[in-house]
PDB file of C-alpha atoms in Angstrom:
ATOM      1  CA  UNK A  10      -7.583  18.481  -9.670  1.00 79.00           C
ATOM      2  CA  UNK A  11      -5.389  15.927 -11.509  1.00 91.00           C
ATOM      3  CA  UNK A  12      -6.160  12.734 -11.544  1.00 93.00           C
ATOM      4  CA  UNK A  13      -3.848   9.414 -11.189  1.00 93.00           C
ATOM      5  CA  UNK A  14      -4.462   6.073 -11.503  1.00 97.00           C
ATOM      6  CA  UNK A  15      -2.021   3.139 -10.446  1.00 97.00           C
ATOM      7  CA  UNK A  16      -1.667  -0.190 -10.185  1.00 98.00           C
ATOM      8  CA  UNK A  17       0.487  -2.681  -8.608  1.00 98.00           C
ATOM      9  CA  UNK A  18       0.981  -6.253  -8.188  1.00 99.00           C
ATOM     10  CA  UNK A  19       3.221  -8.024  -5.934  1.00 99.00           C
ATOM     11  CA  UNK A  20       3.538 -11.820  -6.364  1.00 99.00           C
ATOM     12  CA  UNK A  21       3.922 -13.006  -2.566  1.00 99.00           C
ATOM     13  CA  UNK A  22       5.637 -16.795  -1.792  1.00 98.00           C
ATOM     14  CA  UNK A  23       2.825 -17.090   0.696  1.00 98.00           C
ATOM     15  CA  UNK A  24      -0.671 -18.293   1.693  1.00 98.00           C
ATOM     16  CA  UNK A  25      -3.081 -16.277   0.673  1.00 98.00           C
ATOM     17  CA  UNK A  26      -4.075 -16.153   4.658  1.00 98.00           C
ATOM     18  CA  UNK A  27      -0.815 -15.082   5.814  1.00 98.00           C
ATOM     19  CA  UNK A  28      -0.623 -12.422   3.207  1.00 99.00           C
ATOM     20  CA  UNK A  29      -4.423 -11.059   4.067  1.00 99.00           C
ATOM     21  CA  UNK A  30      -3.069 -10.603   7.074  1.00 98.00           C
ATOM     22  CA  UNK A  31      -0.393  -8.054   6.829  1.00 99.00           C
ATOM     23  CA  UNK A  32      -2.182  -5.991   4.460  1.00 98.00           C
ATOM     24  CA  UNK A  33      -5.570  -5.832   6.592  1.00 98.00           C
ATOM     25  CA  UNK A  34      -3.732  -4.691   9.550  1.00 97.00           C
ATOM     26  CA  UNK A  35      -2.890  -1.773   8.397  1.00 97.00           C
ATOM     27  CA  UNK A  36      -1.978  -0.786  12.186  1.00 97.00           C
ATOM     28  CA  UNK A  37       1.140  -3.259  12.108  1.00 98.00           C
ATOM     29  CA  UNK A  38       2.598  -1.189   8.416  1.00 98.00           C
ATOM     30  CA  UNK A  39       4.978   1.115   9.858  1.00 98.00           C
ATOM     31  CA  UNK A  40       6.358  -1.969  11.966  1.00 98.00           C
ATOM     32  CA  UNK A  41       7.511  -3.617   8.070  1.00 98.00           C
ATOM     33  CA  UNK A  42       6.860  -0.882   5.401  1.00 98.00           C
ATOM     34  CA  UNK A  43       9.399   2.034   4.833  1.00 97.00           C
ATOM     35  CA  UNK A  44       7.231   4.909   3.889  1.00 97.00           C
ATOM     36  CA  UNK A  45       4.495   4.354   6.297  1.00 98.00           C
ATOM     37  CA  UNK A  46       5.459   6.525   8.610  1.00 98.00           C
ATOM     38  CA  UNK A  47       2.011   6.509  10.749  1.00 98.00           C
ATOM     39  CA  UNK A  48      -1.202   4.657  10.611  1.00 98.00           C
ATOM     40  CA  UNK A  49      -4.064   5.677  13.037  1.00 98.00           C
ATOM     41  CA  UNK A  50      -7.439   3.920  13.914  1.00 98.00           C
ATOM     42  CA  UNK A  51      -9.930   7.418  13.891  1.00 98.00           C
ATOM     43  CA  UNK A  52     -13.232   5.268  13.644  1.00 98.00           C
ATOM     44  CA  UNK A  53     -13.769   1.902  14.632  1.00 97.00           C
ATOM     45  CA  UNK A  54     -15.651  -0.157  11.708  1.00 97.00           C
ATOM     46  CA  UNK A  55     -17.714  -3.153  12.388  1.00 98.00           C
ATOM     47  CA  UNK A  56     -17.128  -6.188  13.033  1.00 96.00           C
ATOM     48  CA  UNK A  57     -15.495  -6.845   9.421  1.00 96.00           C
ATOM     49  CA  UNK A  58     -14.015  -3.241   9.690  1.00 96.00           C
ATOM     50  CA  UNK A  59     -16.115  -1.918   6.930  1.00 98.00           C
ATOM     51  CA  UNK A  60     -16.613   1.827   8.057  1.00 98.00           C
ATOM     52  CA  UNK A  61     -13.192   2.174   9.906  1.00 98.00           C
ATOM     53  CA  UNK A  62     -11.305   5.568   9.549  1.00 99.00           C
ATOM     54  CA  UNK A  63      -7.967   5.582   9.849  1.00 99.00           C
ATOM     55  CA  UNK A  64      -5.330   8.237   8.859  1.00 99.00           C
ATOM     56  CA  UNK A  65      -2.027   8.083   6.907  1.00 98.00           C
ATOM     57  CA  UNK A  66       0.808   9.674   6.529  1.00 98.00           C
ATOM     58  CA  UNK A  67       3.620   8.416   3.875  1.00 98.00           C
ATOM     59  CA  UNK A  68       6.933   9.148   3.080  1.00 97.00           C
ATOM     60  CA  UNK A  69       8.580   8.335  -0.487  1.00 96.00           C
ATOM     61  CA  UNK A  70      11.461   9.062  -1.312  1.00 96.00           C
ATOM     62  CA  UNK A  71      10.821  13.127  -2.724  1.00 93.00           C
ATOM     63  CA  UNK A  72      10.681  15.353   0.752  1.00 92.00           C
ATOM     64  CA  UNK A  73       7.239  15.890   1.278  1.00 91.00           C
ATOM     65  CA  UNK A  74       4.977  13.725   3.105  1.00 95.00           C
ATOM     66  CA  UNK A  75       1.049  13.275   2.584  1.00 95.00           C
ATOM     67  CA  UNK A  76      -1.425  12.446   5.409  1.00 97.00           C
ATOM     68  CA  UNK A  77      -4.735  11.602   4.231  1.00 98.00           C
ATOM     69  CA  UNK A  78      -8.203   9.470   5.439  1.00 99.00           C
ATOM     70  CA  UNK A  79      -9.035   6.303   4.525  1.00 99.00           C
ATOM     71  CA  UNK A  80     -12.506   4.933   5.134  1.00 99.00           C
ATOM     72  CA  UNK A  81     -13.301   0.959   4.750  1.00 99.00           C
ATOM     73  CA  UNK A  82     -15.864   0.674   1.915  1.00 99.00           C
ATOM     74  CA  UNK A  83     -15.391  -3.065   1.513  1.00 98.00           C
ATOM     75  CA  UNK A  84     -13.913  -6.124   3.176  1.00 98.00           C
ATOM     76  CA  UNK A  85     -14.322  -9.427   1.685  1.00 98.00           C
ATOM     77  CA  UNK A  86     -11.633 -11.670   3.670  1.00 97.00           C
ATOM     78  CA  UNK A  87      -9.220 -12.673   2.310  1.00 98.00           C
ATOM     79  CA  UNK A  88     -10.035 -11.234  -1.561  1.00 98.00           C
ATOM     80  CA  UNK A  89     -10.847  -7.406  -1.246  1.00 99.00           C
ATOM     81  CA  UNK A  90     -10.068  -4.468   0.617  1.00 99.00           C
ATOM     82  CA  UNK A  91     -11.855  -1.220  -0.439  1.00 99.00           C
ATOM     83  CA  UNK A  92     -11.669   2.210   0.895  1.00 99.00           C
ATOM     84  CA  UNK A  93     -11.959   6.036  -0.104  1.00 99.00           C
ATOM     85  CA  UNK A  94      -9.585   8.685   0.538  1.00 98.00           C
ATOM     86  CA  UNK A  95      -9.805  11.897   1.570  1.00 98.00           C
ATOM     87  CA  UNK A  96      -8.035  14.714   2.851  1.00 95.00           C
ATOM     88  CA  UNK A  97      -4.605  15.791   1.026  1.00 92.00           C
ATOM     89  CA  UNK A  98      -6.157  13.354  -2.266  1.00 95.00           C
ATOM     90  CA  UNK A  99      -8.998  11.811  -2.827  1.00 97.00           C
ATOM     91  CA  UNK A 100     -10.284   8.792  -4.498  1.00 98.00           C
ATOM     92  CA  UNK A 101     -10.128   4.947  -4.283  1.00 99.00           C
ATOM     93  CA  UNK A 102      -8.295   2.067  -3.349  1.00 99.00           C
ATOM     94  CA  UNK A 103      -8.805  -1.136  -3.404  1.00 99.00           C
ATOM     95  CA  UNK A 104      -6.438  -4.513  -2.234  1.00 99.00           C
ATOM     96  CA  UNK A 105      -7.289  -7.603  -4.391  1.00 99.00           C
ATOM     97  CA  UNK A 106      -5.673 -10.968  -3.356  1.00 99.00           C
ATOM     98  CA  UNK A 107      -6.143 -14.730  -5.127  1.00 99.00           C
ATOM     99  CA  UNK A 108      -4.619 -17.873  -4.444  1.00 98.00           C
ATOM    100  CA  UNK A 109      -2.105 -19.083  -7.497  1.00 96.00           C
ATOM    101  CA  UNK A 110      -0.922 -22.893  -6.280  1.00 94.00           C
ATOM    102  CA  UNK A 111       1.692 -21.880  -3.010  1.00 93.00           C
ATOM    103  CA  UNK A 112       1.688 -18.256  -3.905  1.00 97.00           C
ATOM    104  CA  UNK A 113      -0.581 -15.354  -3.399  1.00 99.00           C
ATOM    105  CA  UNK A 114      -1.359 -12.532  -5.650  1.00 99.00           C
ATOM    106  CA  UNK A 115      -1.452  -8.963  -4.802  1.00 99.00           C
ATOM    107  CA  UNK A 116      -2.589  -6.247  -6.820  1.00 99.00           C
ATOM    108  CA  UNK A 117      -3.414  -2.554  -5.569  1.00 99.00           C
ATOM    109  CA  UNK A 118      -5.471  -0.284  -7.571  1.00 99.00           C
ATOM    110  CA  UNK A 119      -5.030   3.388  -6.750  1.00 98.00           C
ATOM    111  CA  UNK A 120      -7.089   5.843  -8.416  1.00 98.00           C
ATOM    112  CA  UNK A 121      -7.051   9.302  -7.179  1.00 96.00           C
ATOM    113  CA  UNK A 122      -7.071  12.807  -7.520  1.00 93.00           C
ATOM    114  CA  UNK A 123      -4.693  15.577  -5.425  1.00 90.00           C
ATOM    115  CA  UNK A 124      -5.225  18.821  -3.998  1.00 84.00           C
ATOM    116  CA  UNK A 125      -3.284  22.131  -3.395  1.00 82.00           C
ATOM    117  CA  UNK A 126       0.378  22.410  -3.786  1.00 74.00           C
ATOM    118  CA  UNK A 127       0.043  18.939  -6.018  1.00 79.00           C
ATOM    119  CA  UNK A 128      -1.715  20.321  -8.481  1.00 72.00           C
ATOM    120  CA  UNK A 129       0.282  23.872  -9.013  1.00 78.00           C
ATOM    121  CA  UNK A 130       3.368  21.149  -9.320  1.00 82.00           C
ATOM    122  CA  UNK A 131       1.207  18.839 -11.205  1.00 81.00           C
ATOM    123  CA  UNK A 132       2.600  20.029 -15.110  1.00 81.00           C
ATOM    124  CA  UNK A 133       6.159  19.177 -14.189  1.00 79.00           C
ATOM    125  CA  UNK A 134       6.170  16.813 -11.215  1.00 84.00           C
ATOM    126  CA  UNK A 135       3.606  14.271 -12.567  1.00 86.00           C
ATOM    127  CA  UNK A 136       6.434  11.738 -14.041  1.00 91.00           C
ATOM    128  CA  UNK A 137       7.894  12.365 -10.326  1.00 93.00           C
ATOM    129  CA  UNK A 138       4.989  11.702  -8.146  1.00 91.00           C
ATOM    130  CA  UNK A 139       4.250   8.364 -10.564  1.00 94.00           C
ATOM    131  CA  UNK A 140       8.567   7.194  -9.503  1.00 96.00           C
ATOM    132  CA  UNK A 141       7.727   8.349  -5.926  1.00 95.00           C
ATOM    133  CA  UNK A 142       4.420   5.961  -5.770  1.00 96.00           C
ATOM    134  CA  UNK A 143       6.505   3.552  -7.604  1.00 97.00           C
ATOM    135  CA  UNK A 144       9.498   3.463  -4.925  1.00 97.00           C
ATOM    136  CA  UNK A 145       6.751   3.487  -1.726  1.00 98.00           C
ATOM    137  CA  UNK A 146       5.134   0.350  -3.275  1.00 98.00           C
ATOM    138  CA  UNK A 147       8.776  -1.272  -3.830  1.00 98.00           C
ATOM    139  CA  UNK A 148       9.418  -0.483  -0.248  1.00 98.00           C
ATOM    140  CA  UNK A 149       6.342  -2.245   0.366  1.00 98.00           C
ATOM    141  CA  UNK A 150       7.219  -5.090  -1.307  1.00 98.00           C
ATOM    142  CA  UNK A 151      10.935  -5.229   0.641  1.00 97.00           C
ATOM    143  CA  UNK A 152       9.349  -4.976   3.852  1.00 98.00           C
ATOM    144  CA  UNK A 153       6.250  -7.909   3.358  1.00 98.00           C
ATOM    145  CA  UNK A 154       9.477 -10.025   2.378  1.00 98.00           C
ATOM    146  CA  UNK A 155      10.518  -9.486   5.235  1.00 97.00           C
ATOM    147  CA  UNK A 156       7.636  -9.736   7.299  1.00 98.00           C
ATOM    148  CA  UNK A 157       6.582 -12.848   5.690  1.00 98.00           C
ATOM    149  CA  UNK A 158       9.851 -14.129   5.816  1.00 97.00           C
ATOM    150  CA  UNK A 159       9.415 -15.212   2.526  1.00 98.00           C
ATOM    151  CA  UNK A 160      10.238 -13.689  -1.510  1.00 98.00           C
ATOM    152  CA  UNK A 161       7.686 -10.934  -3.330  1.00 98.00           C
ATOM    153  CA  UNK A 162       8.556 -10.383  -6.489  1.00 98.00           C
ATOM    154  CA  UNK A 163       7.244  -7.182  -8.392  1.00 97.00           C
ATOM    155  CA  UNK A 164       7.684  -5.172 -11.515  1.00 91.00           C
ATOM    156  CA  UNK A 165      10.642  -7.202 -12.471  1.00 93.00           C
ATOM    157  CA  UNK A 166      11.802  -7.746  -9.021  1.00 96.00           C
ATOM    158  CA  UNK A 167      12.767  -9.702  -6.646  1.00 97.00           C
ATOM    159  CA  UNK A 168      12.710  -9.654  -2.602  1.00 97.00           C
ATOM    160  CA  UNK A 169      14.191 -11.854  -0.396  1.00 94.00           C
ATOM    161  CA  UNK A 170      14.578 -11.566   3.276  1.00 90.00           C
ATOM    162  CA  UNK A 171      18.655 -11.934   4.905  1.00 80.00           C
ATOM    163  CA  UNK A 172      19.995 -12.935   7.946  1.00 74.00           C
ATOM    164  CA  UNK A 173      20.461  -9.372   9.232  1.00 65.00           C
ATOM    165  CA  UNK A 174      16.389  -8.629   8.859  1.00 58.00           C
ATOM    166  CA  UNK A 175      17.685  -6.493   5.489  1.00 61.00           C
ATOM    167  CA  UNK A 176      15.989  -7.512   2.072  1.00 62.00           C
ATOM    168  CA  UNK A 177      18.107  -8.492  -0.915  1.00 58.00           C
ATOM    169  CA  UNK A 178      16.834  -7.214  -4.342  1.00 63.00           C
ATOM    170  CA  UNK A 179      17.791  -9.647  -7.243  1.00 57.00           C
TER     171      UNK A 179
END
């Protein structure tokens, strides 16, 4: 199996509540972020949602897509989201927000390992599933900008929401 680990941090022009939000209902992501093509509740969790199931299944910008479980490890509202993956990859994630003044920061931690047809492609497509994660998370960012009404900035980057319910990157 290879393994990938990768991180992300989105720098949101929001309250930390309002951000918490969107992420944690992970129901609402295909409504706002390109690349989500389907979330699905599998498992109810508890009251918290710690032990929910829900499945995935993404689209980047390379044609394949990857559907995979995600169980809720750990919810500590509004500062963590945990869960483990299984199913196409497996591994971790885990959603860390913190209050800095107006803003809120974002960072996703993504360590996992893939399966089947990933890993016979692994030796030459690695530097192309890293750009592929890379343009899903960017998408991300466009659409919370959106959602939030508000500007995200990340690696570099910056999102603003227009008129038309598009996303300007300056």
């Amino acid at each position: 199996m290879a393994e990938y680990r990768f991180s992300t941090t989105w720098r949101v022009d929001a309250p930390l509540a309002a951000v918490w939000d969107a992420i944690y209902q992970v129901d609402r992501w295909p409504d706002w972020w390109k690349g989500a093509v389907r979330t699905v509740e599998l498992e109810p969790g508890d009251a918290r949602g710690v032990g929910a199931l829900h499945r995935y299944t993404w689209k980047g910008a390379l044609p394949y897509r990857l559907t995979f479980d995600m169980r809720v490890r750990r919810v500590e509202r509004p500062h963590a989201l945990e869960g483990r993956a299984s199913g196409a990859i497996e591994g971790d994630g885990r959603w860390s927000f913190a209050a800095a003044g107006a803003r809120t920061v974002v960072r996703y931690d993504w360590h996992i390992r893939t399966h089947g047809w990933m890993n016979w492609l692994e030796p030459l497509a690695r530097p192309l599933f890293r750009w592929n994660h890379d343009v899903v998370m960017r998408e991300g960012a466009k659409g919370l900008a959106r959602r939030l009404a508000t500007t995200v900035e990340t690696e570099g980057r910056t999102f603003r929401p227009l008129p038309d319910a598009d996303c300007a990157d300056a």
